[in-house]
JSON list of C-alpha atoms in Angstrom, two decimals:
[
{"chain": "F", "resi": 275, "resn": "VAL", "atom": "CA", "xyz": [4.11, -1.20, -21.53]},
{"chain": "F", "resi": 276, "resn": "ALA", "atom": "CA", "xyz": [4.23, -4.22, -19.21]},
{"chain": "F", "resi": 277, "resn": "GLY", "atom": "CA", "xyz": [0.45, -4.64, -19.07]},
{"chain": "F", "resi": 278, "resn": "PRO", "atom": "CA", "xyz": [-0.17, -5.01, -22.81]},
{"chain": "F", "resi": 279, "resn": "VAL", "atom": "CA", "xyz": [2.93, -7.20, -23.22]},
{"chain": "F", "resi": 280, "resn": "ASN", "atom": "CA", "xyz": [1.81, -9.53, -20.43]},
{"chain": "F", "resi": 281, "resn": "LEU", "atom": "CA", "xyz": [-1.69, -9.61, -21.91]},
{"chain": "F", "resi": 282, "resn": "LEU", "atom": "CA", "xyz": [-0.31, -10.62, -25.30]},
{"chain": "F", "resi": 283, "resn": "ILE", "atom": "CA", "xyz": [1.89, -13.30, -23.74]},
{"chain": "F", "resi": 284, "resn": "GLY", "atom": "CA", "xyz": [-1.08, -14.69, -21.83]},
{"chain": "F", "resi": 285, "resn": "LEU", "atom": "CA", "xyz": [-3.26, -14.76, -24.95]},
{"chain": "F", "resi": 286, "resn": "TRP", "atom": "CA", "xyz": [-0.44, -16.40, -26.91]},
{"chain": "F", "resi": 287, "resn": "MET", "atom": "CA", "xyz": [-0.21, -19.10, -24.22]},
{"chain": "F", "resi": 288, "resn": "GLY", "atom": "CA", "xyz": [-3.91, -19.88, -24.55]},
{"chain": "F", "resi": 289, "resn": "ALA", "atom": "CA", "xyz": [-5.46, -17.82, -21.76]},
{"chain": "F", "resi": 290, "resn": "SER", "atom": "CA", "xyz": [-8.65, -15.89, -22.31]},
{"chain": "F", "resi": 291, "resn": "ILE", "atom": "CA", "xyz": [-9.77, -12.50, -21.07]},
{"chain": "F", "resi": 292, "resn": "PRO", "atom": "CA", "xyz": [-12.41, -12.93, -18.36]},
{"chain": "F", "resi": 293, "resn": "LEU", "atom": "CA", "xyz": [-15.57, -11.13, -19.42]},
{"chain": "F", "resi": 294, "resn": "SER", "atom": "CA", "xyz": [-17.07, -10.95, -15.98]},
{"chain": "F", "resi": 295, "resn": "PRO", "atom": "CA", "xyz": [-17.09, -8.75, -12.89]},
{"chain": "F", "resi": 296, "resn": "ALA", "atom": "CA", "xyz": [-13.68, -10.27, -12.10]},
{"chain": "F", "resi": 297, "resn": "LEU", "atom": "CA", "xyz": [-12.12, -8.15, -14.85]},
{"chain": "F", "resi": 298, "resn": "LEU", "atom": "CA", "xyz": [-13.58, -4.95, -13.43]},
{"chain": "F", "resi": 299, "resn": "VAL", "atom": "CA", "xyz": [-12.46, -5.90, -9.92]},
{"chain": "F", "resi": 300, "resn": "ALA", "atom": "CA", "xyz": [-8.94, -6.59, -11.19]},
{"chain": "F", "resi": 301, "resn": "LEU", "atom": "CA", "xyz": [-8.76, -3.25, -13.01]},
{"chain": "F", "resi": 302, "resn": "VAL", "atom": "CA", "xyz": [-10.05, -1.23, -10.05]},
{"chain": "F", "resi": 303, "resn": "THR", "atom": "CA", "xyz": [-7.75, -3.07, -7.65]},
{"chain": "F", "resi": 304, "resn": "GLY", "atom": "CA", "xyz": [-4.77, -2.43, -9.90]},
{"chain": "F", "resi": 305, "resn": "PHE", "atom": "CA", "xyz": [-5.63, 1.24, -10.21]},
{"chain": "F", "resi": 306, "resn": "PHE", "atom": "CA", "xyz": [-5.87, 1.83, -6.47]},
{"chain": "F", "resi": 307, "resn": "ALA", "atom": "CA", "xyz": [-3.36, -0.67, -5.15]},
{"chain": "F", "resi": 308, "resn": "TYR", "atom": "CA", "xyz": [-0.59, 0.21, -7.55]},
{"chain": "F", "resi": 309, "resn": "GLY", "atom": "CA", "xyz": [-1.35, 3.22, -9.71]},
{"chain": "F", "resi": 310, "resn": "LEU", "atom": "CA", "xyz": [-2.77, 5.63, -7.17]},
{"chain": "F", "resi": 311, "resn": "SER", "atom": "CA", "xyz": [-0.41, 4.57, -4.38]},
{"chain": "F", "resi": 312, "resn": "LEU", "atom": "CA", "xyz": [2.63, 5.09, -6.61]},
{"chain": "F", "resi": 313, "resn": "ALA", "atom": "CA", "xyz": [1.42, 8.53, -7.70]},
{"chain": "F", "resi": 314, "resn": "LEU", "atom": "CA", "xyz": [0.82, 9.55, -4.08]},
{"chain": "F", "resi": 315, "resn": "TYR", "atom": "CA", "xyz": [4.23, 8.16, -3.11]},
{"chain": "F", "resi": 316, "resn": "VAL", "atom": "CA", "xyz": [5.97, 10.32, -5.72]},
{"chain": "F", "resi": 317, "resn": "LEU", "atom": "CA", "xyz": [4.03, 13.40, -4.58]},
{"chain": "F", "resi": 318, "resn": "ALA", "atom": "CA", "xyz": [4.95, 12.67, -0.97]},
{"chain": "F", "resi": 319, "resn": "LEU", "atom": "CA", "xyz": [8.63, 12.36, -1.91]},
{"chain": "F", "resi": 320, "resn": "ARG", "atom": "CA", "xyz": [8.45, 15.82, -3.42]},
{"chain": "F", "resi": 321, "resn": "ASP", "atom": "CA", "xyz": [6.54, 17.46, -0.58]},
{"chain": "F", "resi": 322, "resn": "LEU", "atom": "CA", "xyz": [7.69, 15.57, 2.55]},
{"chain": "F", "resi": 323, "resn": "GLY", "atom": "CA", "xyz": [11.14, 14.34, 1.63]},
{"chain": "F", "resi": 324, "resn": "ALA", "atom": "CA", "xyz": [12.49, 10.82, 1.40]},
{"chain": "F", "resi": 325, "resn": "ALA", "atom": "CA", "xyz": [12.84, 10.10, 5.13]},
{"chain": "F", "resi": 326, "resn": "ARG", "atom": "CA", "xyz": [9.33, 11.10, 6.15]},
{"chain": "F", "resi": 327, "resn": "THR", "atom": "CA", "xyz": [7.78, 9.50, 3.10]},
{"chain": "F", "resi": 328, "resn": "GLY", "atom": "CA", "xyz": [9.58, 6.26, 3.92]},
{"chain": "F", "resi": 329, "resn": "ALA", "atom": "CA", "xyz": [8.30, 6.38, 7.49]},
{"chain": "F", "resi": 330, "resn": "TYR", "atom": "CA", "xyz": [4.71, 6.85, 6.37]},
{"chain": "F", "resi": 331, "resn": "PHE", "atom": "CA", "xyz": [4.95, 4.36, 3.51]},
{"chain": "F", "resi": 332, "resn": "SER", "atom": "CA", "xyz": [6.26, 1.68, 5.87]},
{"chain": "F", "resi": 333, "resn": "THR", "atom": "CA", "xyz": [2.92, 1.67, 7.69]},
{"chain": "F", "resi": 334, "resn": "ALA", "atom": "CA", "xyz": [1.15, 0.19, 4.64]},
{"chain": "F", "resi": 335, "resn": "PRO", "atom": "CA", "xyz": [1.25, -3.42, 5.92]},
{"chain": "F", "resi": 336, "resn": "PHE", "atom": "CA", "xyz": [-0.37, -2.36, 9.18]},
{"chain": "F", "resi": 337, "resn": "LEU", "atom": "CA", "xyz": [-3.08, -0.42, 7.36]},
{"chain": "F", "resi": 338, "resn": "GLY", "atom": "CA", "xyz": [-3.67, -3.47, 5.18]},
{"chain": "F", "resi": 339, "resn": "ALA", "atom": "CA", "xyz": [-4.08, -5.60, 8.30]},
{"chain": "F", "resi": 340, "resn": "VAL", "atom": "CA", "xyz": [-6.59, -3.14, 9.76]},
{"chain": "F", "resi": 341, "resn": "LEU", "atom": "CA", "xyz": [-8.55, -3.13, 6.50]},
{"chain": "F", "resi": 342, "resn": "SER", "atom": "CA", "xyz": [-8.59, -6.94, 6.52]},
{"chain": "F", "resi": 343, "resn": "VAL", "atom": "CA", "xyz": [-10.14, -6.86, 9.99]},
{"chain": "F", "resi": 344, "resn": "VAL", "atom": "CA", "xyz": [-12.76, -4.30, 8.95]},
{"chain": "F", "resi": 345, "resn": "ALA", "atom": "CA", "xyz": [-13.56, -5.53, 5.44]},
{"chain": "F", "resi": 346, "resn": "LEU", "atom": "CA", "xyz": [-12.93, -9.27, 5.70]},
{"chain": "F", "resi": 347, "resn": "GLY", "atom": "CA", "xyz": [-13.66, -9.98, 9.34]},
{"chain": "F", "resi": 348, "resn": "GLU", "atom": "CA", "xyz": [-10.16, -11.25, 10.15]},
{"chain": "F", "resi": 349, "resn": "ASN", "atom": "CA", "xyz": [-9.33, -11.89, 13.80]},
{"chain": "F", "resi": 350, "resn": "VAL", "atom": "CA", "xyz": [-7.66, -9.13, 15.82]},
{"chain": "F", "resi": 351, "resn": "THR", "atom": "CA", "xyz": [-4.53, -10.41, 17.53]},
{"chain": "F", "resi": 352, "resn": "TRP", "atom": "CA", "xyz": [-2.13, -9.03, 20.10]},
{"chain": "F", "resi": 353, "resn": "GLY", "atom": "CA", "xyz": [0.53, -9.09, 17.40]},
{"chain": "F", "resi": 354, "resn": "LEU", "atom": "CA", "xyz": [-1.54, -6.66, 15.36]},
{"chain": "F", "resi": 355, "resn": "PHE", "atom": "CA", "xyz": [-1.78, -4.32, 18.34]},
{"chain": "F", "resi": 356, "resn": "ALA", "atom": "CA", "xyz": [1.96, -4.63, 19.04]},
{"chain": "F", "resi": 357, "resn": "ALA", "atom": "CA", "xyz": [2.87, -4.00, 15.40]},
{"chain": "F", "resi": 358, "resn": "GLY", "atom": "CA", "xyz": [0.57, -0.98, 15.27]},
{"chain": "F", "resi": 359, "resn": "ALA", "atom": "CA", "xyz": [2.05, 0.47, 18.45]},
{"chain": "F", "resi": 360, "resn": "LEU", "atom": "CA", "xyz": [5.62, 0.00, 17.21]},
{"chain": "F", "resi": 361, "resn": "MET", "atom": "CA", "xyz": [4.84, 1.49, 13.81]},
{"chain": "F", "resi": 362, "resn": "GLY", "atom": "CA", "xyz": [3.06, 4.42, 15.41]},
{"chain": "F", "resi": 363, "resn": "LEU", "atom": "CA", "xyz": [6.01, 5.00, 17.72]},
{"chain": "F", "resi": 364, "resn": "GLY", "atom": "CA", "xyz": [8.44, 4.83, 14.82]},
{"chain": "F", "resi": 365, "resn": "VAL", "atom": "CA", "xyz": [6.49, 7.31, 12.73]},
{"chain": "F", "resi": 366, "resn": "TRP", "atom": "CA", "xyz": [6.08, 9.65, 15.71]},
{"chain": "F", "resi": 367, "resn": "LEU", "atom": "CA", "xyz": [9.83, 9.52, 16.45]},
{"chain": "F", "resi": 368, "resn": "HIS", "atom": "CA", "xyz": [10.54, 10.29, 12.83]},
{"chain": "F", "resi": 369, "resn": "VAL", "atom": "CA", "xyz": [8.17, 13.21, 12.32]},
{"chain": "F", "resi": 370, "resn": "ARG", "atom": "CA", "xyz": [8.31, 14.91, 15.71]},
{"chain": "F", "resi": 371, "resn": "PRO", "atom": "CA", "xyz": [10.05, 18.27, 15.89]},
{"chain": "F", "resi": 372, "resn": "PRO", "atom": "CA", "xyz": [13.75, 18.05, 16.73]},
{"chain": "F", "resi": 373, "resn": "ARG", "atom": "CA", "xyz": [14.73, 18.57, 20.33]},
{"chain": "F", "resi": 374, "resn": "ARG", "atom": "CA", "xyz": [16.49, 21.80, 21.15]},
{"chain": "F", "resi": 375, "resn": "GLU", "atom": "CA", "xyz": [19.79, 21.46, 22.93]},
{"chain": "F", "resi": 376, "resn": "LYS", "atom": "CA", "xyz": [20.18, 23.61, 26.02]}
]
């Protein structure tokens, strides 16, 4: 509902629909960045539970940073390595099997 409403508001305010590759890029980006990720998130909630899904979902910024290095040629920094190590440790602590008390 929000998409068509926002489109109508934009047209009413004088904007035009871009008839170029930019429109296709925007649609594909929206599908993957929002639509597919939300569907996978809901499936993960059902199959993994809220806690584990939250742990995995919280790594999205790090994965975005890695993709920016690979796809856009961004610089790799020590902060990126530190963040990745801390996120990896957090996910591992969250999903590892529970310790057995002796």
